[in-house]
mmCIF file of C-alpha atoms in Angstrom:
data_model
loop_
_atom_site.group_PDB
_atom_site.id
_atom_site.type_symbol
_atom_site.label_atom_id
_atom_site.label_comp_id
_atom_site.label_asym_id
_atom_site.label_seq_id
_atom_site.Cartn_x
_atom_site.Cartn_y
_atom_site.Cartn_z
ATOM 1 C CA UNK J 1 30.213 23.616 68.239
ATOM 2 C CA UNK J 2 32.546 21.377 67.880
ATOM 3 C CA UNK J 3 34.269 20.510 64.415
ATOM 4 C CA UNK J 4 33.238 17.151 64.269
ATOM 5 C CA UNK J 5 29.520 18.112 64.676
ATOM 6 C CA UNK J 6 29.321 20.217 61.751
ATOM 7 C CA UNK J 7 29.811 18.608 58.822
ATOM 8 C CA UNK J 8 30.089 20.026 55.237
ATOM 9 C CA UNK J 9 27.277 20.167 52.901
ATOM 10 C CA UNK J 10 29.408 17.845 50.604
ATOM 11 C CA UNK J 11 30.686 15.811 52.932
ATOM 12 C CA UNK J 12 26.621 14.995 53.932
ATOM 13 C CA UNK J 13 25.845 14.727 50.594
ATOM 14 C CA UNK J 14 28.463 12.254 49.894
ATOM 15 C CA UNK J 15 26.922 9.220 52.253
ATOM 16 C CA UNK J 16 26.344 5.843 51.463
ATOM 17 C CA UNK J 17 23.699 6.006 48.555
ATOM 18 C CA UNK J 18 24.663 2.340 47.618
ATOM 19 C CA UNK J 19 23.411 0.871 51.025
ATOM 20 C CA UNK J 20 20.052 3.144 50.955
ATOM 21 C CA UNK J 21 18.846 1.724 47.866
ATOM 22 C CA UNK J 22 15.174 0.759 47.547
ATOM 23 C CA UNK J 23 13.536 -1.787 45.917
ATOM 24 C CA UNK J 24 11.278 -0.843 43.406
ATOM 25 C CA UNK J 25 7.472 -1.534 44.585
ATOM 26 C CA UNK J 26 5.043 -3.984 43.081
ATOM 27 C CA UNK J 27 3.395 -1.373 41.261
ATOM 28 C CA UNK J 28 6.069 0.187 39.656
ATOM 29 C CA UNK J 29 7.615 -2.822 38.605
ATOM 30 C CA UNK J 30 4.028 -4.185 37.300
ATOM 31 C CA UNK J 31 4.062 -0.912 35.346
ATOM 32 C CA UNK J 32 7.804 -1.260 34.118
ATOM 33 C CA UNK J 33 7.264 -4.472 32.911
ATOM 34 C CA UNK J 34 4.093 -4.208 31.087
ATOM 35 C CA UNK J 35 3.322 -0.941 29.974
ATOM 36 C CA UNK J 36 4.957 -1.517 26.364
ATOM 37 C CA UNK J 37 2.878 -4.512 25.880
ATOM 38 C CA UNK J 38 -0.444 -3.199 26.785
ATOM 39 C CA UNK J 39 0.221 -0.281 24.983
ATOM 40 C CA UNK J 40 0.692 -2.142 21.846
ATOM 41 C CA UNK J 41 -2.771 -4.104 22.536
ATOM 42 C CA UNK J 42 -4.244 -1.442 22.578
ATOM 43 C CA UNK J 43 -3.042 0.479 19.221
ATOM 44 C CA UNK J 44 -3.670 -3.117 17.790
ATOM 45 C CA UNK J 45 -6.867 -3.087 19.288
ATOM 46 C CA UNK J 46 -8.027 0.477 18.193
ATOM 47 C CA UNK J 47 -6.543 -0.141 14.550
ATOM 48 C CA UNK J 48 -8.783 -3.214 13.911
ATOM 49 C CA UNK J 49 -11.977 -1.249 15.350
ATOM 50 C CA UNK J 50 -11.118 1.392 12.913
ATOM 51 C CA UNK J 51 -10.455 -1.228 9.635
ATOM 52 C CA UNK J 52 -13.473 -3.431 10.604
ATOM 53 C CA UNK J 53 -15.508 -0.447 10.659
ATOM 54 C CA UNK J 54 -14.156 1.293 7.495
ATOM 55 C CA UNK J 55 -15.101 -1.986 5.930
ATOM 56 C CA UNK J 56 -18.395 -2.032 7.563
ATOM 57 C CA UNK J 57 -19.467 1.823 6.151
ATOM 58 C CA UNK J 58 -18.077 0.928 3.018
ATOM 59 C CA UNK J 59 -20.774 -1.923 2.770
ATOM 60 C CA UNK J 60 -23.358 0.093 3.669
ATOM 61 C CA UNK J 61 -22.332 2.663 1.119
ATOM 62 C CA UNK J 62 -22.428 0.174 -1.493
ATOM 63 C CA UNK J 63 -25.666 -0.814 -0.447
ATOM 64 C CA UNK J 64 -27.213 2.295 -0.425
ATOM 65 C CA UNK J 65 -25.747 3.448 -3.976
ATOM 66 C CA UNK J 66 -27.173 -0.119 -5.216
ATOM 67 C CA UNK J 67 -30.587 0.806 -3.957
ATOM 68 C CA UNK J 68 -30.326 4.398 -5.205
ATOM 69 C CA UNK J 69 -29.237 3.413 -8.494
ATOM 70 C CA UNK J 70 -31.964 0.697 -8.811
ATOM 71 C CA UNK J 71 -34.917 3.325 -8.103
ATOM 72 C CA UNK J 72 -33.380 6.218 -10.538
ATOM 73 C CA UNK J 73 -33.465 3.608 -12.975
ATOM 74 C CA UNK J 74 -37.198 2.890 -12.449
ATOM 75 C CA UNK J 75 -38.556 5.949 -12.234
ATOM 76 C CA UNK J 76 -36.526 7.072 -15.810
ATOM 77 C CA UNK J 77 -38.146 4.271 -17.206
ATOM 78 C CA UNK J 78 -41.671 5.286 -16.052
ATOM 79 C CA UNK J 79 -40.701 9.240 -17.265
ATOM 80 C CA UNK J 80 -39.699 7.403 -20.398
ATOM 81 C CA UNK J 81 -43.420 5.492 -20.892
ATOM 82 C CA UNK J 82 -45.029 8.434 -19.739
ATOM 83 C CA UNK J 83 -43.421 10.730 -22.184
ATOM 84 C CA UNK J 84 -44.029 8.272 -24.664
ATOM 85 C CA UNK J 85 -47.753 7.975 -23.697
ATOM 86 C CA UNK J 86 -48.063 12.025 -24.042
ATOM 87 C CA UNK J 87 -46.135 12.169 -27.474
ATOM 88 C CA UNK J 88 -48.696 9.144 -28.821
ATOM 89 C CA UNK J 89 -51.784 11.161 -27.044
ATOM 90 C CA UNK J 90 -50.573 14.699 -28.597
ATOM 91 C CA UNK J 91 -50.182 12.581 -32.110
ATOM 92 C CA UNK J 92 -53.635 11.250 -31.953
ATOM 93 C CA UNK J 93 -55.017 14.125 -30.807
ATOM 94 C CA UNK J 94 -53.490 16.275 -34.420
ATOM 95 C CA UNK J 95 -54.661 12.999 -36.177
ATOM 96 C CA UNK J 96 -58.405 13.628 -35.488
ATOM 97 C CA UNK J 97 -58.397 17.343 -36.195
ATOM 98 C CA UNK J 98 -58.693 18.206 -39.570
ATOM 99 C CA UNK J 99 -55.847 20.519 -40.781
ATOM 100 C CA UNK J 100 -56.882 23.971 -41.953
ATOM 101 C CA UNK J 101 -55.535 24.797 -45.343
ATOM 102 C CA UNK J 102 -53.222 27.800 -45.095
ATOM 103 C CA UNK J 103 -54.784 30.538 -46.513
ATOM 104 C CA UNK J 104 -53.419 33.788 -47.460
ATOM 105 C CA UNK J 105 -54.920 37.268 -47.400
ATOM 106 C CA UNK J 106 -54.990 37.376 -51.223
#
């Protein structure tokens, strides 16, 4: 083979890269341009959703707590009324029965 046909590897790699540069495709150009803005919008959207969801859950928990507290207060009032009625009934029965005289064996 002739020496002119065989180029060393370094000589072949030093080709004219500047002349063969390709323009980026429209898809890659779109992603280079809009990746960061789209990511920012998605992050803000997720954050907003989580914030609104947390607020909603907080309101639901407050409403449930109010209902539970009201039910507990109602039940405590009923227990107090029934306890008072039971004590009054016991006192009335004690008043009706004559007291026995305590007597010793002597």
